[in-house]
């Protein structure tokens, strides 16, 4: 396959200044990924700071309820409460190796911004985060959290003042100040080599699943299930299993208020091929190729595209992508809370909901792993409001 291409997807659609930065990044990454000292240091960060390996938990009551064995890969137990830390620690370490003193990132809901600010604090780097003004209003707690961690948050007022505009601004800022700045991308998206770098830093999820299922069950799982925004937790889960044709790779996309509405974020189910943010992939766009507004109850899933390697895995039929609505995800959020005492992120709840929808396809001998990409504490208030149990501001409706 050509450099940075997954079938016809991926590539490097970038200005000349950015091409310089991307080439510098790729050269640094190639030597780092073959340097045992770099790998050892990265693994030490994961162990000592992120708290890895994460548990592969046998969900017994859920297994009994569904009729087959369900294991939960507990990325929610990582430091900062999600899988994003795996990637930002790797990229921050790469920044240090390249002599860059400053991290920049874009963020939508604030989760990737918080993770990047955390890694910057851990390694003593400065950090600037670009965030749409509209998102800053909606996620003021995360803005303060980033500031607490020592980052500066810059309001982006262009366009719709949301994630895609923040991403464009972060790319512009990178091309203005390549010399001391490292751009930390939060998912398996963007121009080459980012989709590959992020996948490599997230594959620890799948590697741990593989080793542990072989160890404990002396076999590979029947299926892996994960939610997809840009696709990093799913890619990290799937990647070590791509050659194992007997393992089903199943992903949930955010169908928001439904695929028959225009309020969703399901790129593969409802999108088409395009070029945006430096890559060729599948995007939600209008007839003129303008990126469409996206919606999901889950702020972490409302990106208008998907990583190029997912677009390819979908095209060749190796991985399967299904839409899951807000309603289905909220039901699953409550279900996992009650049946296992684990409150999943609303993003991860999409994966739980999908397995419940597909349960008839599995039987007693099956072993299915769901990646719980993050914890749900951040979502409790919003779900309480969705159910009419809480008013905005967090007080109960009941006297
Ligand atoms: C950001 C986020 C996602 C979506 O990102 P991917 O790159 O698709 O993994 C999913 N779950 C949680 C908890 C997140 O914070």
Short mmCIF file of N, CA and C in Angstrom, two decimals, residues 118-288:
data_model
loop_
_atom_site.label_atom_id
_atom_site.label_comp_id
_atom_site.label_asym_id
_atom_site.label_seq_id
_atom_site.Cartn_x
_atom_site.Cartn_y
_atom_site.Cartn_z
N UNK A 118 -3.23 17.47 30.55
CA UNK A 118 -2.71 16.56 31.58
C UNK A 118 -1.30 16.10 31.23
N UNK A 119 -1.12 15.66 29.97
CA UNK A 119 0.20 15.18 29.52
C UNK A 119 1.22 16.32 29.57
N UNK A 120 0.79 17.54 29.23
CA UNK A 120 1.70 18.69 29.27
C UNK A 120 2.15 18.97 30.71
N UNK A 121 1.20 18.88 31.65
CA UNK A 121 1.55 19.10 33.06
C UNK A 121 2.52 18.01 33.54
N UNK A 122 2.24 16.79 33.14
CA UNK A 122 3.07 15.64 33.55
C UNK A 122 4.51 15.81 33.08
N UNK A 123 4.67 16.34 31.86
CA UNK A 123 6.02 16.43 31.29
C UNK A 123 6.61 17.84 31.33
N UNK A 124 5.89 18.78 31.94
CA UNK A 124 6.43 20.14 32.07
C UNK A 124 6.50 20.90 30.76
N UNK A 125 5.50 20.68 29.88
CA UNK A 125 5.44 21.40 28.60
C UNK A 125 4.35 22.47 28.69
N UNK A 126 4.45 23.51 27.86
CA UNK A 126 3.34 24.46 27.83
C UNK A 126 2.27 23.95 26.87
N UNK A 127 1.06 24.43 27.04
CA UNK A 127 -0.07 23.84 26.31
C UNK A 127 -1.10 24.89 25.93
N UNK A 128 -1.43 24.95 24.64
CA UNK A 128 -2.50 25.82 24.15
C UNK A 128 -3.56 24.97 23.48
N UNK A 129 -4.81 25.19 23.89
CA UNK A 129 -5.91 24.40 23.35
C UNK A 129 -6.87 25.31 22.60
N UNK A 130 -7.27 24.91 21.40
CA UNK A 130 -8.21 25.68 20.57
C UNK A 130 -9.58 25.04 20.67
N UNK A 131 -10.56 25.87 20.96
CA UNK A 131 -11.91 25.36 21.22
C UNK A 131 -12.92 26.35 20.69
N UNK A 132 -13.94 25.85 20.02
CA UNK A 132 -14.99 26.72 19.50
C UNK A 132 -15.68 27.45 20.65
N UNK A 133 -16.03 28.72 20.43
CA UNK A 133 -16.66 29.53 21.48
C UNK A 133 -17.97 28.87 21.95
N UNK A 134 -18.70 28.31 20.99
CA UNK A 134 -19.96 27.65 21.31
C UNK A 134 -19.71 26.46 22.25
N UNK A 135 -18.66 25.66 21.94
CA UNK A 135 -18.30 24.52 22.79
C UNK A 135 -17.81 24.99 24.16
N UNK A 136 -17.10 26.13 24.19
CA UNK A 136 -16.61 26.64 25.49
C UNK A 136 -17.77 26.97 26.41
N UNK A 137 -18.84 27.50 25.79
CA UNK A 137 -20.03 27.82 26.58
C UNK A 137 -20.68 26.55 27.13
N UNK A 138 -20.76 25.54 26.24
CA UNK A 138 -21.44 24.31 26.63
C UNK A 138 -20.63 23.48 27.63
N UNK A 139 -19.30 23.63 27.57
CA UNK A 139 -18.43 22.75 28.37
C UNK A 139 -17.54 23.58 29.28
N UNK A 140 -18.14 24.50 30.02
CA UNK A 140 -17.33 25.43 30.81
C UNK A 140 -16.52 24.71 31.89
N UNK A 141 -17.04 23.60 32.38
CA UNK A 141 -16.30 22.85 33.41
C UNK A 141 -14.97 22.32 32.85
N UNK A 142 -15.01 21.83 31.61
CA UNK A 142 -13.77 21.34 31.00
C UNK A 142 -12.80 22.47 30.68
N UNK A 143 -13.33 23.65 30.36
CA UNK A 143 -12.46 24.81 30.12
C UNK A 143 -11.69 25.12 31.40
N UNK A 144 -12.40 25.14 32.52
CA UNK A 144 -11.75 25.42 33.80
C UNK A 144 -10.76 24.30 34.16
N UNK A 145 -11.15 23.06 33.86
CA UNK A 145 -10.28 21.92 34.15
C UNK A 145 -8.95 22.07 33.40
N UNK A 146 -9.02 22.46 32.13
CA UNK A 146 -7.79 22.65 31.35
C UNK A 146 -6.94 23.76 31.95
N UNK A 147 -7.60 24.84 32.36
CA UNK A 147 -6.87 25.97 32.97
C UNK A 147 -6.21 25.54 34.27
N UNK A 148 -6.93 24.75 35.03
CA UNK A 148 -6.40 24.21 36.29
C UNK A 148 -5.12 23.41 36.03
N UNK A 149 -5.11 22.72 34.91
CA UNK A 149 -3.95 21.89 34.55
C UNK A 149 -2.83 22.72 33.92
N UNK A 150 -3.05 24.02 33.80
CA UNK A 150 -1.99 24.91 33.33
C UNK A 150 -2.05 25.24 31.85
N UNK A 151 -3.12 24.84 31.17
CA UNK A 151 -3.23 25.12 29.73
C UNK A 151 -3.93 26.46 29.50
N UNK A 152 -3.68 27.04 28.32
CA UNK A 152 -4.43 28.22 27.90
C UNK A 152 -5.45 27.78 26.87
N UNK A 153 -6.70 28.19 27.06
CA UNK A 153 -7.75 27.81 26.12
C UNK A 153 -8.09 29.02 25.26
N UNK A 154 -8.02 28.85 23.93
CA UNK A 154 -8.27 29.94 23.00
C UNK A 154 -9.63 29.74 22.33
N UNK A 155 -10.46 30.78 22.38
CA UNK A 155 -11.78 30.68 21.78
C UNK A 155 -11.69 30.85 20.26
N UNK A 156 -12.33 29.96 19.52
CA UNK A 156 -12.40 30.06 18.06
C UNK A 156 -13.81 30.48 17.67
N UNK A 157 -13.89 31.60 16.94
CA UNK A 157 -15.21 32.15 16.63
C UNK A 157 -15.61 31.97 15.16
N UNK A 158 -14.72 31.39 14.36
CA UNK A 158 -15.02 31.18 12.93
C UNK A 158 -16.14 30.17 12.75
N UNK A 159 -16.77 30.23 11.59
CA UNK A 159 -17.73 29.20 11.16
C UNK A 159 -18.80 28.96 12.19
N UNK A 160 -18.95 27.67 12.57
CA UNK A 160 -19.98 27.31 13.54
C UNK A 160 -19.46 27.38 14.97
N UNK A 161 -18.18 27.80 15.12
CA UNK A 161 -17.53 27.91 16.44
C UNK A 161 -17.60 26.59 17.21
N UNK A 162 -17.38 25.49 16.46
CA UNK A 162 -17.35 24.16 17.11
C UNK A 162 -16.08 23.42 16.68
N UNK A 163 -16.10 22.09 16.87
CA UNK A 163 -14.88 21.29 16.71
C UNK A 163 -14.17 21.45 15.37
N UNK A 164 -14.94 21.43 14.26
CA UNK A 164 -14.24 21.47 12.97
C UNK A 164 -13.52 22.80 12.77
N UNK A 165 -14.07 23.89 13.33
CA UNK A 165 -13.42 25.20 13.23
C UNK A 165 -12.20 25.27 14.15
N UNK A 166 -12.31 24.63 15.32
CA UNK A 166 -11.18 24.58 16.24
C UNK A 166 -10.03 23.79 15.62
N UNK A 167 -10.36 22.71 14.90
CA UNK A 167 -9.34 21.90 14.23
C UNK A 167 -8.63 22.72 13.16
N UNK A 168 -9.39 23.44 12.37
CA UNK A 168 -8.79 24.28 11.32
C UNK A 168 -7.86 25.31 11.95
N UNK A 169 -8.26 25.90 13.08
CA UNK A 169 -7.45 26.91 13.74
C UNK A 169 -6.17 26.30 14.31
N UNK A 170 -6.26 25.12 14.89
CA UNK A 170 -5.07 24.46 15.44
C UNK A 170 -4.07 24.15 14.31
N UNK A 171 -4.59 23.71 13.15
CA UNK A 171 -3.72 23.44 12.00
C UNK A 171 -3.02 24.73 11.54
N UNK A 172 -3.78 25.84 11.50
CA UNK A 172 -3.18 27.13 11.12
C UNK A 172 -2.10 27.54 12.12
N UNK A 173 -2.40 27.39 13.40
CA UNK A 173 -1.43 27.76 14.44
C UNK A 173 -0.16 26.92 14.31
N UNK A 174 -0.32 25.65 14.00
CA UNK A 174 0.84 24.77 13.84
C UNK A 174 1.72 25.27 12.69
N UNK A 175 1.08 25.62 11.57
CA UNK A 175 1.89 26.08 10.44
C UNK A 175 2.54 27.43 10.72
N UNK A 176 1.96 28.23 11.62
CA UNK A 176 2.59 29.50 12.02
C UNK A 176 3.80 29.30 12.91
N UNK A 177 3.80 28.24 13.71
CA UNK A 177 4.84 28.07 14.74
C UNK A 177 5.30 26.63 14.83
N UNK A 178 5.84 26.12 13.72
CA UNK A 178 6.26 24.72 13.69
C UNK A 178 7.47 24.48 14.58
N UNK A 179 8.36 25.50 14.69
CA UNK A 179 9.68 25.26 15.28
C UNK A 179 9.63 24.74 16.72
N UNK A 180 8.75 25.29 17.56
CA UNK A 180 8.75 24.83 18.96
C UNK A 180 7.45 24.12 19.35
N UNK A 181 6.59 23.87 18.34
CA UNK A 181 5.24 23.39 18.65
C UNK A 181 4.96 21.99 18.12
N UNK A 182 4.34 21.17 18.94
CA UNK A 182 3.90 19.83 18.54
C UNK A 182 2.38 19.82 18.57
N UNK A 183 1.78 19.41 17.46
CA UNK A 183 0.32 19.35 17.36
C UNK A 183 -0.15 17.95 17.75
N UNK A 184 -0.88 17.86 18.84
CA UNK A 184 -1.37 16.57 19.35
C UNK A 184 -2.78 16.33 18.78
N UNK A 185 -2.91 15.34 17.90
CA UNK A 185 -4.24 15.01 17.36
C UNK A 185 -4.86 13.91 18.21
N UNK A 186 -6.18 14.02 18.42
CA UNK A 186 -6.85 13.18 19.41
C UNK A 186 -7.49 11.91 18.92
N UNK A 187 -7.50 11.69 17.60
CA UNK A 187 -8.09 10.45 17.12
C UNK A 187 -7.35 9.99 15.86
N UNK A 188 -7.78 8.88 15.29
CA UNK A 188 -7.08 8.32 14.12
C UNK A 188 -7.48 9.06 12.84
N UNK A 189 -7.35 10.36 12.88
CA UNK A 189 -7.76 11.23 11.78
C UNK A 189 -6.63 12.19 11.42
N UNK A 190 -6.88 13.03 10.41
CA UNK A 190 -5.88 14.01 10.00
C UNK A 190 -4.95 13.45 8.94
N UNK A 191 -3.98 14.28 8.51
CA UNK A 191 -3.05 13.84 7.47
C UNK A 191 -2.08 12.79 8.00
N UNK A 192 -1.59 11.92 7.11
CA UNK A 192 -0.50 11.00 7.46
C UNK A 192 0.64 11.81 8.05
N UNK A 193 1.35 11.40 9.11
CA UNK A 193 1.27 10.06 9.73
C UNK A 193 0.35 9.96 10.95
N UNK A 194 -0.53 10.97 11.18
CA UNK A 194 -1.32 10.92 12.43
C UNK A 194 -2.19 9.67 12.60
N UNK A 195 -2.96 9.26 11.56
CA UNK A 195 -3.82 8.09 11.81
C UNK A 195 -3.01 6.85 12.25
N UNK A 196 -1.80 6.74 11.70
CA UNK A 196 -0.94 5.60 12.05
C UNK A 196 -0.37 5.76 13.47
N UNK A 197 0.08 6.97 13.80
CA UNK A 197 0.67 7.21 15.12
C UNK A 197 -0.37 6.97 16.22
N UNK A 198 -1.56 7.53 16.03
CA UNK A 198 -2.60 7.39 17.06
C UNK A 198 -3.02 5.93 17.20
N UNK A 199 -3.14 5.23 16.08
CA UNK A 199 -3.47 3.80 16.13
C UNK A 199 -2.39 3.03 16.89
N UNK A 200 -1.14 3.31 16.60
CA UNK A 200 -0.05 2.59 17.28
C UNK A 200 -0.05 2.84 18.79
N UNK A 201 -0.38 4.07 19.20
CA UNK A 201 -0.42 4.35 20.64
C UNK A 201 -1.69 3.79 21.29
N UNK A 202 -2.73 3.53 20.51
CA UNK A 202 -3.95 2.95 21.09
C UNK A 202 -4.00 1.43 20.98
N UNK A 203 -3.12 0.82 20.22
CA UNK A 203 -3.23 -0.63 20.02
C UNK A 203 -2.92 -1.40 21.30
N UNK A 204 -2.40 -0.72 22.30
CA UNK A 204 -2.20 -1.36 23.61
C UNK A 204 -3.52 -1.95 24.12
N UNK A 205 -4.64 -1.34 23.75
CA UNK A 205 -5.96 -1.86 24.18
C UNK A 205 -6.15 -3.27 23.60
N UNK A 206 -5.98 -3.40 22.28
CA UNK A 206 -6.17 -4.69 21.62
C UNK A 206 -5.10 -5.70 21.99
N UNK A 207 -3.88 -5.24 22.14
CA UNK A 207 -2.79 -6.15 22.53
C UNK A 207 -3.08 -6.78 23.89
N UNK A 208 -3.54 -5.96 24.83
CA UNK A 208 -3.86 -6.50 26.16
C UNK A 208 -5.04 -7.47 26.08
N UNK A 209 -6.05 -7.14 25.27
CA UNK A 209 -7.21 -8.04 25.13
C UNK A 209 -6.74 -9.38 24.57
N UNK A 210 -5.90 -9.31 23.56
CA UNK A 210 -5.43 -10.53 22.90
C UNK A 210 -4.65 -11.42 23.87
N UNK A 211 -3.67 -10.83 24.56
CA UNK A 211 -2.86 -11.62 25.49
C UNK A 211 -3.71 -12.22 26.60
N UNK A 212 -4.63 -11.41 27.10
CA UNK A 212 -5.39 -11.89 28.26
C UNK A 212 -6.44 -12.94 27.89
N UNK A 213 -7.08 -12.81 26.73
CA UNK A 213 -8.06 -13.85 26.37
C UNK A 213 -7.33 -15.16 26.07
N UNK A 214 -6.15 -15.08 25.43
CA UNK A 214 -5.38 -16.30 25.17
C UNK A 214 -4.97 -16.95 26.49
N UNK A 215 -4.54 -16.12 27.41
CA UNK A 215 -4.09 -16.59 28.71
C UNK A 215 -5.20 -17.25 29.52
N UNK A 216 -6.34 -16.55 29.60
CA UNK A 216 -7.41 -16.98 30.49
C UNK A 216 -8.36 -17.98 29.84
N UNK A 217 -8.61 -17.81 28.53
CA UNK A 217 -9.61 -18.65 27.86
C UNK A 217 -9.00 -19.55 26.79
N UNK A 218 -7.70 -19.41 26.56
CA UNK A 218 -6.98 -20.21 25.57
C UNK A 218 -7.60 -20.11 24.18
N UNK A 219 -8.13 -18.95 23.87
CA UNK A 219 -8.72 -18.72 22.55
C UNK A 219 -8.83 -17.22 22.31
N UNK A 220 -9.14 -16.86 21.08
CA UNK A 220 -9.39 -15.45 20.78
C UNK A 220 -10.87 -15.15 20.98
N UNK A 221 -11.23 -13.89 21.16
CA UNK A 221 -12.65 -13.56 21.27
C UNK A 221 -13.38 -13.85 19.95
N UNK A 222 -14.69 -14.03 20.04
CA UNK A 222 -15.53 -14.19 18.85
C UNK A 222 -15.73 -12.84 18.17
N UNK A 223 -15.88 -11.82 19.00
CA UNK A 223 -16.16 -10.48 18.46
C UNK A 223 -15.63 -9.41 19.40
N UNK A 224 -15.29 -8.26 18.80
CA UNK A 224 -14.89 -7.08 19.57
C UNK A 224 -15.87 -5.98 19.21
N UNK A 225 -16.34 -5.24 20.21
CA UNK A 225 -17.31 -4.17 19.96
C UNK A 225 -16.78 -2.87 20.55
N UNK A 226 -16.81 -1.80 19.78
CA UNK A 226 -16.34 -0.50 20.27
C UNK A 226 -17.12 0.62 19.60
N UNK A 227 -17.16 1.78 20.25
CA UNK A 227 -17.83 2.94 19.65
C UNK A 227 -16.83 3.72 18.79
N UNK A 228 -17.38 4.48 17.83
CA UNK A 228 -16.54 5.23 16.91
C UNK A 228 -16.96 6.70 16.86
N UNK A 229 -16.00 7.57 17.20
CA UNK A 229 -16.15 8.99 16.91
C UNK A 229 -15.25 9.22 15.70
N UNK A 230 -13.99 9.60 15.96
CA UNK A 230 -12.99 9.56 14.90
C UNK A 230 -12.50 8.12 14.71
N UNK A 231 -12.56 7.37 15.79
CA UNK A 231 -12.28 5.93 15.67
C UNK A 231 -11.05 5.42 16.40
N UNK A 232 -10.51 6.17 17.39
CA UNK A 232 -9.24 5.71 17.97
C UNK A 232 -9.39 4.55 18.95
N UNK A 233 -10.43 4.56 19.81
CA UNK A 233 -10.52 3.41 20.72
C UNK A 233 -10.90 2.15 19.95
N UNK A 234 -11.72 2.30 18.92
CA UNK A 234 -12.08 1.14 18.10
C UNK A 234 -10.87 0.63 17.31
N UNK A 235 -10.10 1.54 16.73
CA UNK A 235 -8.92 1.12 15.97
C UNK A 235 -7.91 0.42 16.88
N UNK A 236 -7.72 0.99 18.08
CA UNK A 236 -6.79 0.38 19.04
C UNK A 236 -7.26 -1.00 19.47
N UNK A 237 -8.56 -1.17 19.57
CA UNK A 237 -9.14 -2.47 19.94
C UNK A 237 -9.01 -3.47 18.79
N UNK A 238 -9.32 -3.02 17.57
CA UNK A 238 -9.39 -3.93 16.42
C UNK A 238 -8.02 -4.31 15.86
N UNK A 239 -7.11 -3.37 15.85
CA UNK A 239 -5.90 -3.50 15.01
C UNK A 239 -5.15 -4.82 15.18
N UNK A 240 -4.87 -5.26 16.42
CA UNK A 240 -4.10 -6.51 16.56
C UNK A 240 -4.87 -7.75 16.08
N UNK A 241 -6.14 -7.61 15.73
CA UNK A 241 -6.97 -8.76 15.34
C UNK A 241 -7.32 -8.75 13.85
N UNK A 242 -6.83 -7.79 13.09
CA UNK A 242 -7.28 -7.65 11.70
C UNK A 242 -7.00 -8.92 10.88
N UNK A 243 -5.86 -9.55 11.14
CA UNK A 243 -5.52 -10.75 10.37
C UNK A 243 -6.30 -11.98 10.83
N UNK A 244 -6.96 -11.91 11.97
CA UNK A 244 -7.72 -13.06 12.49
C UNK A 244 -9.14 -13.00 11.97
N UNK A 245 -9.34 -13.56 10.77
CA UNK A 245 -10.63 -13.41 10.08
C UNK A 245 -11.81 -13.92 10.90
N UNK A 246 -11.55 -14.85 11.85
CA UNK A 246 -12.65 -15.42 12.63
C UNK A 246 -13.15 -14.46 13.73
N UNK A 247 -12.41 -13.39 13.97
CA UNK A 247 -12.84 -12.43 15.00
C UNK A 247 -13.64 -11.30 14.35
N UNK A 248 -14.90 -11.17 14.72
CA UNK A 248 -15.72 -10.07 14.16
C UNK A 248 -15.34 -8.75 14.80
N UNK A 249 -15.20 -7.73 13.97
CA UNK A 249 -14.87 -6.39 14.44
C UNK A 249 -16.10 -5.52 14.21
N UNK A 250 -16.70 -5.06 15.30
CA UNK A 250 -18.02 -4.41 15.20
C UNK A 250 -17.98 -3.03 15.87
N UNK A 251 -18.41 -2.02 15.14
CA UNK A 251 -18.33 -0.65 15.67
C UNK A 251 -19.70 0.03 15.64
N UNK A 252 -19.94 0.88 16.64
CA UNK A 252 -21.18 1.65 16.67
C UNK A 252 -20.89 3.10 16.32
N UNK A 253 -21.73 3.67 15.47
CA UNK A 253 -21.66 5.09 15.15
C UNK A 253 -22.85 5.78 15.82
N UNK A 254 -22.67 7.09 16.10
CA UNK A 254 -23.71 7.82 16.80
C UNK A 254 -24.81 8.23 15.82
N UNK A 255 -25.99 7.63 15.97
CA UNK A 255 -27.10 7.95 15.08
C UNK A 255 -27.99 9.05 15.64
N UNK A 256 -27.59 9.66 16.76
CA UNK A 256 -28.30 10.81 17.30
C UNK A 256 -29.80 10.59 17.40
N UNK A 257 -30.59 11.47 16.77
CA UNK A 257 -32.06 11.34 16.84
C UNK A 257 -32.59 10.38 15.78
N UNK A 258 -31.69 9.74 15.03
CA UNK A 258 -32.12 8.72 14.07
C UNK A 258 -31.57 8.99 12.68
N UNK A 259 -31.36 7.91 11.91
CA UNK A 259 -30.78 8.04 10.58
C UNK A 259 -31.76 8.65 9.58
N UNK A 260 -33.04 8.69 9.94
CA UNK A 260 -34.02 9.32 9.06
C UNK A 260 -34.13 10.82 9.35
N UNK A 261 -33.29 11.34 10.26
CA UNK A 261 -33.24 12.78 10.53
C UNK A 261 -31.89 13.31 10.04
N UNK A 262 -31.67 14.62 10.14
CA UNK A 262 -30.36 15.14 9.77
C UNK A 262 -29.53 15.40 11.04
N UNK A 263 -30.07 14.96 12.19
CA UNK A 263 -29.35 15.16 13.45
C UNK A 263 -28.70 13.86 13.90
N UNK A 264 -27.55 13.58 13.30
CA UNK A 264 -26.77 12.41 13.72
C UNK A 264 -25.31 12.66 13.41
N UNK A 265 -24.46 11.68 13.72
CA UNK A 265 -23.02 11.82 13.45
C UNK A 265 -22.46 10.51 12.90
N UNK A 266 -23.30 9.77 12.16
CA UNK A 266 -22.90 8.45 11.66
C UNK A 266 -22.31 8.58 10.26
N UNK A 267 -20.99 8.72 10.17
CA UNK A 267 -20.34 9.02 8.90
C UNK A 267 -20.45 7.88 7.90
N UNK A 268 -20.20 6.65 8.35
CA UNK A 268 -20.22 5.53 7.40
C UNK A 268 -21.65 5.23 6.98
N UNK A 269 -22.57 5.24 7.93
CA UNK A 269 -23.96 4.92 7.59
C UNK A 269 -24.60 6.02 6.75
N UNK A 270 -24.16 7.30 6.92
CA UNK A 270 -24.87 8.37 6.24
C UNK A 270 -23.99 9.32 5.43
N UNK A 271 -22.69 9.02 5.29
CA UNK A 271 -21.79 9.97 4.66
C UNK A 271 -21.29 9.54 3.29
N UNK A 272 -20.32 10.30 2.77
CA UNK A 272 -19.76 9.99 1.46
C UNK A 272 -18.28 10.40 1.44
N UNK A 273 -17.59 9.96 0.38
CA UNK A 273 -16.15 10.19 0.29
C UNK A 273 -15.83 11.68 0.09
N UNK A 274 -14.83 12.16 0.79
CA UNK A 274 -14.42 13.55 0.62
C UNK A 274 -13.02 13.75 1.16
N UNK A 275 -12.55 15.00 1.08
CA UNK A 275 -11.25 15.36 1.63
C UNK A 275 -11.46 16.50 2.61
N UNK A 276 -10.99 16.31 3.85
CA UNK A 276 -11.17 17.32 4.90
C UNK A 276 -10.12 17.07 5.96
N UNK A 277 -9.68 18.13 6.63
CA UNK A 277 -8.67 17.98 7.69
C UNK A 277 -7.48 17.11 7.25
N UNK A 278 -7.04 17.32 6.02
CA UNK A 278 -5.80 16.69 5.56
C UNK A 278 -5.88 15.26 5.13
N UNK A 279 -7.08 14.68 5.10
CA UNK A 279 -7.19 13.25 4.74
C UNK A 279 -8.36 13.02 3.78
N UNK A 280 -8.23 11.92 3.03
CA UNK A 280 -9.37 11.44 2.25
C UNK A 280 -10.07 10.38 3.08
N UNK A 281 -11.35 10.56 3.31
CA UNK A 281 -12.08 9.58 4.11
C UNK A 281 -13.58 9.73 3.83
N UNK A 282 -14.39 9.28 4.78
CA UNK A 282 -15.84 9.40 4.62
C UNK A 282 -16.34 10.46 5.59
N UNK A 283 -17.12 11.39 5.06
CA UNK A 283 -17.59 12.54 5.85
C UNK A 283 -19.09 12.75 5.64
N UNK A 284 -19.68 13.41 6.64
CA UNK A 284 -21.05 13.88 6.47
C UNK A 284 -20.95 15.24 5.79
N UNK A 285 -21.52 15.36 4.61
CA UNK A 285 -21.39 16.60 3.86
C UNK A 285 -22.63 16.82 2.99
N UNK A 286 -22.81 18.07 2.57
CA UNK A 286 -23.96 18.35 1.72
C UNK A 286 -23.56 18.14 0.24
N UNK A 287 -24.49 18.43 -0.67
CA UNK A 287 -24.25 18.16 -2.09
C UNK A 287 -23.09 18.96 -2.65
N UNK A 288 -22.79 20.11 -2.03
CA UNK A 288 -21.65 20.92 -2.50
C UNK A 288 -20.34 20.49 -1.85
#
